C-alpha positions as a printed Julia matrix, in Angstrom:
266×3 Matrix{Float64}:
 -16.49  -158.61  -141.46
 -16.65  -159.08  -145.22
 -18.67  -156.53  -147.15
 -20.74  -157.64  -150.08
 -23.51  -155.37  -151.34
 -25.96  -158.17  -152.23
 -25.24  -160.67  -149.47
 -26.02  -160.65  -145.79
 -23.02  -162.13  -143.93
 -24.9   -161.59  -140.61
 -27.75  -164.0   -141.5
 -27.05  -166.71  -144.02
 -27.22  -170.46  -144.62
 -23.89  -172.24  -145.24
 -24.15  -175.17  -147.62
 -21.29  -177.7   -147.86
 -21.14  -180.18  -150.69
 -20.12  -183.82  -150.55
 -16.88  -184.95  -152.19
 -14.97  -187.4   -150.01
 -11.46  -186.15  -149.35
 -12.18  -183.11  -151.57
 -14.49  -181.88  -148.93
 -11.5   -181.1   -146.68
 -11.28  -177.89  -148.8
 -14.34  -176.7   -146.8
 -12.02  -176.24  -143.81
  -9.95  -173.75  -145.73
 -13.03  -171.61  -146.29
 -14.15  -171.96  -142.72
 -10.72  -170.76  -141.59
 -11.1   -167.59  -143.62
 -14.66  -167.07  -142.18
 -13.49  -167.63  -138.65
 -10.69  -165.03  -139.09
 -13.39  -162.53  -139.89
 -15.71  -163.7   -137.11
 -18.34  -164.75  -139.65
 -20.63  -167.58  -138.65
 -23.69  -168.97  -140.44
 -27.17  -168.94  -139.01
 -27.78  -172.4   -140.44
 -25.6   -175.25  -141.84
 -26.55  -177.71  -144.54
 -24.22  -180.53  -145.37
 -23.97  -183.6   -147.6
 -21.47  -186.42  -147.02
 -18.12  -184.99  -146.03
 -19.76  -181.53  -146.12
 -22.18  -182.9   -143.5
 -19.38  -184.14  -141.28
 -17.43  -180.88  -141.35
 -20.67  -178.9   -141.02
 -21.71  -180.9   -138.0
 -18.36  -180.08  -136.29
 -18.93  -176.46  -136.75
 -22.57  -176.71  -135.69
 -21.67  -178.16  -132.31
 -19.22  -175.36  -131.66
 -15.79  -176.75  -132.66
 -13.23  -174.2   -133.71
 -11.67  -174.66  -137.15
  -8.36  -175.92  -135.73
 -10.29  -178.64  -133.83
 -12.17  -179.56  -137.01
  -8.88  -179.8   -138.8
  -7.46  -182.08  -136.13
 -10.56  -184.23  -136.37
 -10.3   -184.61  -140.08
  -6.61  -185.56  -139.76
  -7.97  -188.82  -138.32
  -9.49  -189.54  -141.75
  -6.15  -188.88  -143.33
  -4.83  -191.94  -141.57
  -6.97  -194.46  -143.46
  -5.78  -197.18  -141.08
  -7.87  -195.45  -138.36
 -11.13  -196.32  -139.93
 -10.69  -198.65  -142.99
 -11.67  -202.17  -142.21
 -12.92  -204.59  -144.86
 -16.41  -205.93  -144.4
 -16.73  -209.65  -144.96
 -20.5   -209.57  -145.14
 -23.39  -207.3   -146.15
 -23.49  -204.88  -149.07
 -20.36  -202.77  -148.52
 -16.61  -202.94  -148.72
 -15.86  -200.96  -145.54
 -17.13  -201.66  -141.97
 -18.61  -198.61  -140.22
 -17.7   -199.66  -136.68
 -14.35  -197.78  -136.54
 -15.91  -194.67  -138.08
 -18.67  -194.88  -135.48
 -16.02  -194.9   -132.75
 -14.44  -191.79  -134.16
 -17.81  -189.98  -134.4
 -18.72  -191.08  -130.9
 -15.62  -189.35  -129.43
 -16.62  -186.02  -131.14
 -20.45  -186.05  -131.1
 -21.17  -188.42  -128.19
 -24.88  -188.48  -127.55
 -25.73  -185.06  -129.06
 -28.88  -185.05  -131.12
 -29.73  -182.92  -134.1
 -31.71  -180.54  -131.9
 -28.69  -180.05  -129.68
 -26.56  -178.34  -132.34
 -25.57  -174.77  -131.4
 -26.15  -173.73  -134.98
 -29.22  -175.27  -136.67
 -27.95  -178.26  -138.68
 -29.39  -180.1   -141.67
 -27.82  -183.37  -142.98
 -28.83  -184.56  -146.45
 -29.29  -188.29  -147.04
 -31.06  -190.55  -149.56
 -33.78  -192.96  -148.39
 -32.91  -196.13  -150.17
 -36.4   -197.54  -150.52
 -37.79  -194.49  -152.31
 -34.6   -193.04  -153.79
 -35.75  -189.58  -152.55
 -33.88  -187.1   -150.47
 -34.3   -187.1   -146.71
 -32.91  -184.12  -144.81
 -32.5   -184.68  -141.07
 -32.86  -181.63  -138.94
 -33.8   -180.61  -135.34
 -37.26  -182.02  -135.86
 -35.83  -185.51  -136.07
 -35.16  -187.15  -132.75
 -31.91  -188.8   -133.78
 -28.23  -188.62  -132.93
 -25.98  -186.45  -135.03
 -23.57  -189.33  -135.46
 -26.32  -191.46  -136.92
 -27.22  -188.8   -139.51
 -23.62  -188.59  -140.44
 -23.23  -192.34  -140.89
 -26.14  -192.12  -143.27
 -24.97  -189.16  -145.33
 -21.55  -190.68  -145.93
 -22.78  -194.16  -146.75
 -21.68  -194.39  -150.4
 -23.56  -197.43  -151.69
 -21.26  -200.42  -151.99
 -18.38  -198.62  -150.22
 -19.71  -197.8   -146.75
 -22.42  -199.65  -144.84
 -25.97  -198.28  -145.27
 -27.47  -196.8   -142.06
 -30.79  -197.86  -140.61
 -32.74  -195.14  -138.75
 -36.15  -195.74  -137.34
 -36.56  -198.86  -139.45
 -35.69  -197.08  -142.7
 -32.41  -197.43  -144.69
 -30.43  -194.35  -145.68
 -27.38  -193.89  -147.86
 -25.22  -191.01  -149.11
 -26.99  -187.75  -149.86
 -24.99  -187.14  -153.01
 -27.42  -189.4   -154.87
 -30.06  -186.73  -154.49
 -28.53  -183.37  -153.6
 -24.77  -182.99  -153.42
 -25.05  -179.28  -152.99
 -28.19  -178.81  -150.85
 -29.05  -175.24  -151.72
 -32.76  -176.1   -151.91
 -32.66  -177.34  -148.27
 -31.49  -174.03  -147.0
 -34.01  -171.71  -145.32
 -32.21  -168.36  -145.32
 -32.58  -165.93  -148.1
 -28.84  -165.66  -148.56
 -26.86  -168.85  -149.13
 -23.15  -169.36  -149.23
 -22.51  -172.64  -151.02
 -19.1   -174.37  -151.05
 -18.83  -176.82  -153.97
 -15.91  -179.25  -154.33
 -17.57  -181.19  -157.16
 -18.58  -178.2   -159.31
 -17.38  -176.81  -162.66
 -13.76  -176.71  -161.48
 -13.68  -180.34  -160.32
 -12.97  -182.09  -163.65
 -10.44  -181.48  -166.47
 -11.46  -180.78  -170.01
  -9.25  -183.46  -171.46
  -9.12  -187.28  -171.46
  -7.0   -189.23  -168.98
  -3.56  -189.87  -170.55
  -1.78  -192.36  -168.31
   0.22  -195.21  -170.06
  -1.58  -197.52  -167.7
  -4.95  -198.36  -169.07
  -6.57  -199.35  -165.8
  -5.67  -195.99  -164.35
  -7.29  -194.29  -167.36
 -10.42  -196.32  -166.83
 -10.74  -195.38  -163.16
  -9.93  -191.75  -163.89
 -12.62  -191.71  -166.55
 -15.15  -193.31  -164.25
 -14.47  -190.68  -161.52
 -14.55  -187.87  -164.0
 -17.89  -189.08  -165.34
 -19.32  -189.11  -161.71
 -18.1   -185.57  -161.21
 -19.8   -184.43  -164.43
 -23.0   -186.17  -163.4
 -22.96  -184.51  -159.99
 -22.13  -181.07  -161.6
 -25.19  -181.37  -163.79
 -27.31  -182.4   -160.78
 -26.13  -179.23  -159.05
 -26.95  -177.08  -162.08
 -30.49  -178.4   -162.01
 -30.69  -177.69  -158.24
 -29.51  -174.08  -158.74
 -32.04  -173.53  -161.55
 -34.8   -174.5   -159.16
 -33.48  -172.39  -156.27
 -35.02  -168.98  -155.65
 -32.55  -167.8   -153.05
 -29.57  -165.51  -153.34
 -26.82  -168.1   -153.74
 -23.09  -167.21  -153.72
 -21.07  -170.21  -154.84
 -17.45  -170.87  -154.07
 -16.28  -173.43  -156.66
 -13.12  -175.02  -155.47
 -10.59  -176.2   -158.05
 -10.26  -179.87  -157.21
  -9.6   -181.38  -160.55
  -6.08  -182.45  -159.7
  -7.14  -184.45  -156.64
  -9.13  -187.6   -156.07
 -12.01  -188.23  -153.75
  -9.86  -190.74  -151.88
  -6.79  -188.49  -151.42
  -7.27  -188.17  -147.69
  -3.45  -188.26  -147.3
  -3.27  -184.95  -149.19
  -5.45  -183.2   -146.66
  -3.02  -180.31  -146.14
  -2.93  -179.49  -149.89
  -6.68  -179.82  -150.23
  -7.39  -177.59  -147.27
  -5.34  -174.88  -148.99
  -7.53  -175.16  -152.02
 -10.44  -173.88  -149.94
  -8.48  -170.9   -148.69
  -7.5   -170.0   -152.28
 -11.03  -170.34  -153.58
 -12.39  -168.1   -150.82
  -9.81  -165.36  -151.53
 -10.52  -165.59  -155.26
 -14.28  -165.2   -154.62
 -14.24  -162.33  -152.13
 -10.78  -160.61  -151.82
């Protein structure tokens, strides 16, 4: 068991941020917690953080979660162009992957209380699904990962939901425990302090666009933390050298989480 004078590792909320492939770093932190037999009393997740958090919440061991995420590393397993609608990627293949893991489990069936952050498209406001919502875990996950224009939006009970990062990428204000361990892969260590310098202009443009999004999300998180009255311990993972679509680098990204945990607590 870790010892930290001002943090209760026996009763805390675990908050996992969104970040696409960067969210694989959460697994590295979970591995370190599992080694020490530390488990949260509640899990709050956005986007990839929601997916990994849901796996932990239904009782999967970290090795099983890692093997599950390996499926996302093989982009051919889920990437299918959508020829209609509002998105580039069809969700059908992703639904099939989720169905194998979560089957017909509902939010209330999670062994560890689970909260999944989404954005209700019609209002633009945050919607956090929890055990009070009579919905399948896999449906909440399809909503929280639905990056507008990239993945298909998810309809749940006649309402349309998209990725939670639009409202709360690091859902510290959705946590209920007094002590909160928050893992952030799109925080202060997620962007470089210099301009892109490739000789290829289009690459510089895309790099600048992603960097701008990271800065926007970082400022969103700063505002969320300023409103939060809980005791929050943040693990800021250094992801600036990786892209949100680097699923093929899952082994390297997982190690980033391990390193960040050790830096924060050991």
